[in-house]
CSV table of C-alpha atoms in Angstrom, one decimal:
chain,number,residue,atom,x,y,z
D,919,MET,CA,-10.7,-7.2,7.9
D,920,GLN,CA,-12.3,-5.9,4.3
D,921,GLN,CA,-16.3,-4.4,5.0
D,922,THR,CA,-18.4,-7.1,4.6
D,923,PRO,CA,-20.8,-6.8,0.8
D,924,SER,CA,-23.6,-5.9,4.1
D,925,GLN,CA,-25.5,-2.4,4.0
D,926,ASN,CA,-24.0,0.2,5.9
D,927,SER,CA,-26.7,2.9,7.6
D,928,LEU,CA,-24.8,5.8,6.4
D,929,ASP,CA,-23.7,4.1,2.9
D,930,ASP,CA,-25.3,5.1,-0.7
D,931,ASP,CA,-27.5,2.9,-2.9
D,932,LEU,CA,-26.6,4.8,-5.9
D,933,ALA,CA,-30.8,3.7,-6.8
D,934,ASP,CA,-30.9,6.5,-8.5
D,935,PHE,CA,-28.5,5.1,-11.3
D,936,VAL,CA,-28.7,2.7,-13.8
D,937,PRO,CA,-25.9,0.1,-13.8
D,938,ARG,CA,-24.0,-0.9,-16.9
D,939,SER,CA,-22.0,-4.1,-17.4
D,940,ILE,CA,-19.7,-2.0,-20.1
D,941,THR,CA,-16.6,-4.5,-22.0
D,942,LEU,CA,-13.7,-1.6,-23.6
D,943,ASP,CA,-10.6,-3.2,-24.3
D,944,GLY,CA,-11.4,-6.5,-23.4
D,945,ALA,CA,-12.6,-5.6,-20.0
D,946,THR,CA,-16.0,-5.2,-17.7
D,947,ARG,CA,-16.8,-2.4,-15.5
D,948,THR,CA,-19.5,-1.6,-14.4
D,949,VAL,CA,-20.1,2.2,-14.7
D,950,TYR,CA,-22.8,3.7,-13.1
D,951,VAL,CA,-25.3,6.0,-15.4
D,952,GLY,CA,-28.5,9.1,-15.3
D,953,GLY,CA,-28.4,11.8,-16.6
D,954,THR,CA,-29.9,13.7,-18.9
D,955,GLY,CA,-26.3,15.9,-22.0
D,956,PRO,CA,-23.9,15.5,-23.0
D,957,ALA,CA,-21.5,13.4,-21.5
D,958,VAL,CA,-18.8,13.6,-17.8
D,959,ILE,CA,-17.1,10.6,-16.9
D,960,ILE,CA,-16.1,11.0,-13.1
D,961,MET,CA,-13.5,8.6,-11.1
D,962,ALA,CA,-13.7,8.6,-8.2
D,963,GLU,CA,-11.5,8.9,-5.5
D,964,MET,CA,-9.5,6.6,-2.9
D,965,PRO,CA,-11.6,4.2,-1.2
D,966,GLY,CA,-14.3,4.7,-4.1
D,967,ILE,CA,-17.5,5.1,-5.2
D,968,SER,CA,-18.8,6.8,-1.4
D,969,PRO,CA,-22.2,8.3,-0.5
D,970,ASP,CA,-20.1,11.9,-1.1
D,971,VAL,CA,-18.6,10.4,-4.4
D,972,ALA,CA,-22.1,9.9,-5.7
D,973,ARG,CA,-23.6,13.5,-4.0
D,974,PHE,CA,-21.5,16.1,-6.8
D,975,ALA,CA,-22.3,12.7,-9.1
D,976,ARG,CA,-25.7,14.6,-8.8
D,977,TRP,CA,-25.1,17.6,-8.5
D,978,VAL,CA,-23.4,17.2,-12.1
D,979,ARG,CA,-26.4,15.4,-13.7
D,980,ASP,CA,-28.6,17.4,-12.4
D,981,ALA,CA,-27.5,20.8,-14.4
D,982,GLY,CA,-28.6,19.2,-16.8
D,983,LEU,CA,-25.6,16.4,-18.2
D,984,THR,CA,-24.8,12.4,-18.1
D,985,VAL,CA,-22.0,11.7,-16.4
D,986,TYR,CA,-20.6,7.8,-16.3
D,987,LEU,CA,-19.9,6.4,-13.4
D,988,PRO,CA,-16.9,3.4,-13.5
D,989,SER,CA,-16.4,1.5,-10.7
D,990,LEU,CA,-12.5,1.3,-10.0
D,991,PHE,CA,-12.0,-0.4,-7.0
D,992,GLY,CA,-14.1,-0.5,-3.6
D,993,ARG,CA,-16.9,-0.9,-2.4
D,994,ASP,CA,-19.5,1.0,-5.3
D,995,GLY,CA,-21.6,3.4,-1.7
D,996,ALA,CA,-19.7,2.5,0.7
D,997,TYR,CA,-19.5,5.2,2.9
D,998,PRO,CA,-15.4,5.6,4.0
D,999,GLU,CA,-14.3,3.7,7.0
D,1000,ALA,CA,-10.9,3.7,7.7
D,1001,GLU,CA,-9.9,0.2,8.0
D,1002,ALA,CA,-11.6,-1.2,5.1
D,1003,GLY,CA,-10.2,2.3,2.5
D,1004,MET,CA,-7.5,1.6,3.8
D,1005,GLU,CA,-7.7,-2.0,2.0
D,1006,VAL,CA,-9.4,-0.9,-0.6
D,1007,PHE,CA,-5.9,1.8,-0.5
D,1008,LYS,CA,-3.4,-0.7,-0.5
D,1009,ARG,CA,-5.0,-3.3,-3.3
D,1010,ALA,CA,-5.0,-0.5,-5.6
D,1011,CYS,CA,-1.8,0.2,-5.1
D,1012,VAL,CA,-0.6,-3.2,-5.9
D,1013,SER,CA,-2.6,-3.3,-9.1
D,1014,ALA,CA,-2.1,-4.4,-12.7
D,1015,GLU,CA,-4.1,-1.6,-13.3
D,1016,PHE,CA,-2.8,1.1,-11.9
D,1017,ARG,CA,0.6,3.5,-11.5
D,1018,ALA,CA,1.3,4.6,-7.9
D,1019,PHE,CA,4.4,5.2,-8.1
D,1020,GLY,CA,6.7,6.2,-9.8
D,1021,ALA,CA,6.4,9.3,-12.7
D,1022,GLY,CA,7.1,9.5,-16.9
D,1023,LYS,CA,4.4,7.0,-16.8
D,1024,SER,CA,0.6,6.7,-17.3
D,1025,SER,CA,-1.7,3.9,-15.4
D,1026,PRO,CA,-2.9,1.1,-17.6
D,1027,ILE,CA,-6.5,1.7,-17.0
D,1028,ALA,CA,-6.2,5.1,-18.6
D,1029,VAL,CA,-6.2,3.7,-22.4
D,1030,TRP,CA,-10.2,1.3,-20.4
D,1031,LEU,CA,-11.4,5.3,-19.7
D,1032,ARG,CA,-10.6,6.5,-23.0
D,1033,ALA,CA,-12.6,3.8,-24.7
D,1034,LEU,CA,-15.1,4.6,-22.0
D,1035,ALA,CA,-15.7,8.7,-23.5
D,1036,ALA,CA,-15.3,7.5,-27.1
D,1037,LEU,CA,-18.5,5.3,-26.1
D,1038,ALA,CA,-20.1,8.2,-24.3
D,1039,HIS,CA,-19.7,10.4,-26.5
D,1040,HIS,CA,-21.8,8.3,-29.1
D,1041,GLU,CA,-23.9,7.9,-26.5
D,1042,CYS,CA,-25.2,11.3,-25.2
D,1043,GLY,CA,-23.8,13.7,-28.3
D,1044,GLY,CA,-23.6,17.2,-27.7
D,1045,LEU,CA,-19.5,19.0,-28.2
D,1046,GLY,CA,-17.3,16.1,-26.3
D,1047,VAL,CA,-17.1,15.4,-23.1
D,1048,GLY,CA,-16.4,16.0,-20.3
D,1049,ALA,CA,-13.6,13.7,-16.9
D,1050,LEU,CA,-12.9,14.4,-14.0
D,1051,GLY,CA,-10.6,12.8,-11.7
D,1052,MET,CA,-9.9,13.9,-7.9
D,1053,CYS,CA,-7.1,11.5,-5.7
D,1054,PHE,CA,-5.8,8.5,-7.3
D,1055,THR,CA,-8.0,9.5,-9.9
D,1056,GLY,CA,-7.1,12.8,-10.4
D,1057,ASN,CA,-4.4,12.8,-13.9
D,1058,PHE,CA,-6.6,10.5,-15.6
D,1059,ALA,CA,-8.3,12.7,-16.2
D,1060,LEU,CA,-5.6,14.8,-18.8
D,1061,THR,CA,-4.1,11.3,-20.7
D,1062,MET,CA,-7.9,11.2,-21.7
D,1063,MET,CA,-7.1,13.5,-23.8
D,1064,LEU,CA,-6.3,12.2,-25.6
D,1065,GLU,CA,-9.2,10.7,-27.0
D,1066,PRO,CA,-10.4,13.5,-29.0
D,1067,ALA,CA,-13.8,12.9,-27.2
D,1068,VAL,CA,-12.5,14.7,-24.4
D,1069,LEU,CA,-13.0,18.6,-24.4
D,1070,ALA,CA,-12.9,19.5,-20.4
D,1071,PRO,CA,-10.3,17.9,-18.5
D,1072,VAL,CA,-10.6,19.1,-14.8
D,1073,LEU,CA,-8.0,17.1,-11.8
D,1074,CYS,CA,-9.1,17.6,-9.0
D,1075,GLN,CA,-5.9,17.0,-5.7
D,1076,PRO,CA,-4.2,14.5,-8.2
D,1077,THR,CA,-1.6,12.6,-5.5
D,1078,LEU,CA,0.3,9.8,-8.3
D,1079,PRO,CA,3.2,9.3,-8.1
D,1080,LEU,CA,2.8,8.7,-4.1
D,1081,ASP,CA,6.3,8.7,-3.8
D,1082,GLU,CA,7.1,11.9,-6.1
D,1083,PRO,CA,5.7,15.0,-5.1
D,1084,GLY,CA,6.7,17.4,-7.8
D,1085,GLY,CA,5.9,14.2,-10.3
D,1086,LEU,CA,3.5,13.5,-13.0
D,1087,GLU,CA,1.6,10.3,-14.3
D,1088,ILE,CA,2.2,10.6,-18.1
D,1089,SER,CA,4.9,10.1,-19.9
D,1090,PRO,CA,6.3,12.4,-21.7
D,1091,GLY,CA,5.9,12.1,-25.2
D,1092,GLU,CA,1.9,11.4,-23.7
D,1093,LEU,CA,2.4,15.0,-22.3
D,1094,ALA,CA,3.6,16.4,-25.5
D,1095,ASP,CA,0.8,15.5,-27.6
D,1096,VAL,CA,-1.8,16.8,-25.1
D,1097,ARG,CA,0.0,20.2,-25.0
D,1098,GLU,CA,-0.1,20.2,-28.5
D,1099,ARG,CA,-3.7,19.0,-28.5
D,1100,LEU,CA,-4.3,22.0,-25.9
D,1101,ASP,CA,-3.0,24.3,-27.9
D,1102,ARG,CA,-4.4,22.9,-31.2
D,1103,ASP,CA,-8.0,23.0,-30.3
D,1104,ASP,CA,-7.8,25.7,-27.7
D,1105,LEU,CA,-8.6,24.2,-24.4
D,1106,VAL,CA,-7.5,24.4,-20.7
D,1107,VAL,CA,-7.0,21.8,-17.8
D,1108,ARG,CA,-8.4,22.9,-14.4
D,1109,ALA,CA,-6.8,22.2,-11.4
D,1110,TYR,CA,-8.0,22.0,-7.7
D,1111,ARG,CA,-6.3,20.8,-3.8
D,1112,PHE,CA,-6.9,23.0,-0.7
D,1113,GLU,CA,-3.2,23.9,0.6
D,1114,GLY,CA,-2.1,22.2,2.8
D,1115,ASP,CA,-2.4,18.5,1.1
D,1116,ARG,CA,0.3,16.3,1.6
D,1117,PHE,CA,-1.0,13.9,-0.9
D,1118,CYS,CA,-1.3,16.9,-3.9
D,1119,THR,CA,1.0,19.2,-3.4
D,1120,GLU,CA,2.4,22.9,-4.7
D,1121,GLN,CA,5.6,21.4,-6.1
D,1122,ARG,CA,2.8,18.5,-8.0
D,1123,PHE,CA,1.2,21.3,-9.8
D,1124,ALA,CA,4.2,23.7,-10.1
D,1125,ALA,CA,5.1,20.8,-12.5
D,1126,TYR,CA,2.3,20.8,-14.4
D,1127,ALA,CA,2.0,24.2,-15.2
D,1128,ALA,CA,6.2,24.6,-15.9
D,1129,ALA,CA,4.9,21.3,-18.5
D,1130,LEU,CA,1.7,22.8,-20.0
D,1131,GLY,CA,2.2,27.1,-19.6
D,1132,PRO,CA,-1.4,28.8,-19.4
D,1133,ARG,CA,-3.4,26.0,-21.0
D,1134,PHE,CA,-3.6,24.8,-16.4
D,1135,GLU,CA,-5.6,27.0,-15.1
D,1136,PRO,CA,-5.0,26.1,-10.6
D,1137,ARG,CA,-7.8,26.3,-8.0
D,1138,VAL,CA,-5.8,26.7,-4.1
D,1139,LEU,CA,-8.9,26.7,-1.5
D,1140,PRO,CA,-7.2,27.4,2.0
D,1141,GLY,CA,-7.1,24.2,4.3
D,1142,SER,CA,-9.3,27.0,6.7
D,1143,ALA,CA,-12.4,25.5,4.3
D,1144,ALA,CA,-12.1,22.1,4.2
D,1145,ASN,CA,-14.6,20.3,6.0
D,1146,PRO,CA,-13.2,19.4,9.2
D,1147,ALA,CA,-15.6,16.3,10.5
D,1148,PRO,CA,-15.2,14.1,6.6
D,1149,PRO,CA,-15.4,10.0,7.0
D,1150,PRO,CA,-13.0,8.3,9.4
D,1151,PHE,CA,-11.0,7.4,5.8
D,1152,PHE,CA,-9.8,11.3,5.7
D,1153,SER,CA,-10.4,12.3,9.0
D,1154,GLN,CA,-7.3,9.0,10.1
D,1155,ILE,CA,-5.5,7.4,6.5
D,1156,VAL,CA,-5.1,10.9,5.2
D,1157,GLY,CA,-4.9,13.4,7.7
D,1158,CYS,CA,-5.3,16.7,6.1
D,1159,PRO,CA,-8.3,19.4,3.3
D,1160,HIS,CA,-7.5,17.4,0.2
D,1161,SER,CA,-11.2,15.8,-1.9
D,1162,VAL,CA,-12.0,19.4,-3.0
D,1163,VAL,CA,-15.8,18.4,-4.0
D,1164,THR,CA,-16.4,15.5,-2.0
D,1165,ALA,CA,-15.4,14.8,1.6
D,1166,HIS,CA,-14.8,18.2,2.7
D,1167,LEU,CA,-16.4,19.6,0.4
D,1168,VAL,CA,-19.2,22.2,3.1
D,1169,ASP,CA,-22.3,22.6,1.5
D,1170,ALA,CA,-23.2,25.8,2.6
D,1171,ALA,CA,-23.5,29.7,0.7
D,1172,GLY,CA,-20.7,31.5,1.1
D,1173,GLU,CA,-18.3,28.5,1.2
D,1174,PRO,CA,-15.0,28.4,-0.9
D,1175,THR,CA,-16.2,24.6,-2.0
D,1176,ALA,CA,-18.8,24.7,-2.8
D,1177,ALA,CA,-17.4,27.9,-4.6
D,1178,ALA,CA,-14.9,25.3,-6.5
D,1179,ARG,CA,-18.3,22.9,-7.5
D,1180,ASP,CA,-20.2,25.8,-8.8
D,1181,GLU,CA,-17.2,26.1,-11.0
D,1182,ILE,CA,-16.6,22.8,-12.0
D,1183,ILE,CA,-20.5,22.1,-13.0
D,1184,ALA,CA,-20.2,25.7,-14.6
D,1185,PHE,CA,-16.8,24.7,-17.3
D,1186,LEU,CA,-18.0,21.5,-18.2
D,1187,VAL,CA,-21.9,22.7,-19.1
D,1188,ALA,CA,-20.7,25.6,-21.3
D,1189,ARG,CA,-17.6,23.0,-22.0
D,1190,LEU,CA,-20.2,20.4,-23.2
D,1191,ASN,CA,-23.0,22.1,-24.9
D,1192,PRO,CA,-24.0,24.0,-28.4
D,1193,VAL,CA,-23.6,27.3,-28.5
D,1194,GLU,CA,-27.5,28.0,-29.5
D,1195,PRO,CA,-27.9,30.7,-32.0
């Protein structure tokens, strides 16, 4: 049973972001925008733009960057309940915009996201654009590297393809083009996962490392560092340490997840801001 549109007390109204209707490549989507400075495209994990996703976006915004948070699935701002979240997940798995199963091809939505990155760079300036994907959208930050404006890709627990733990959701040709660009422009891909994550596996990070070589910079956090009491979708459906900067993050000094968050934000700020003379 799907959630009703009514506001749950644990929902986030996203009132401090500006909702914009943006049409690119013939498709119109709502994108929540906030902040000043160079742009970062933040792509939500399953089951959508949750309060924890919005919290992370605010941290990025408060670091002096402009956040573009596109609505890709789910009810925007909804607290991740188990049953409603599972319905969102099922719909996304059969959507023509996403390739949830089978390695060697990219999701069609990546074309729209690359166009969003180009628009964001035009609007915000700076050296370029950051792209951060999570879970279902994790690999999109890599395929977005085919857009020249994208300079700082971050893959948080990339889970696609769901049926191949060591597979990559990108075509061989696109992967070769990304690797060539990383070398040519002296760029790196940051990636984060928990030990024991059943969806973003050790085999998947090994496949990225084999494909990207030293341009791939992985970070693996201990499973014991994960928030032990995440929202119901993550405790009941995901069922393992998974969401590094959102549901499983512990926002306290000395916590590995808080350190990972700070490292990611520092990477984005350093890569996107012009160097002062």
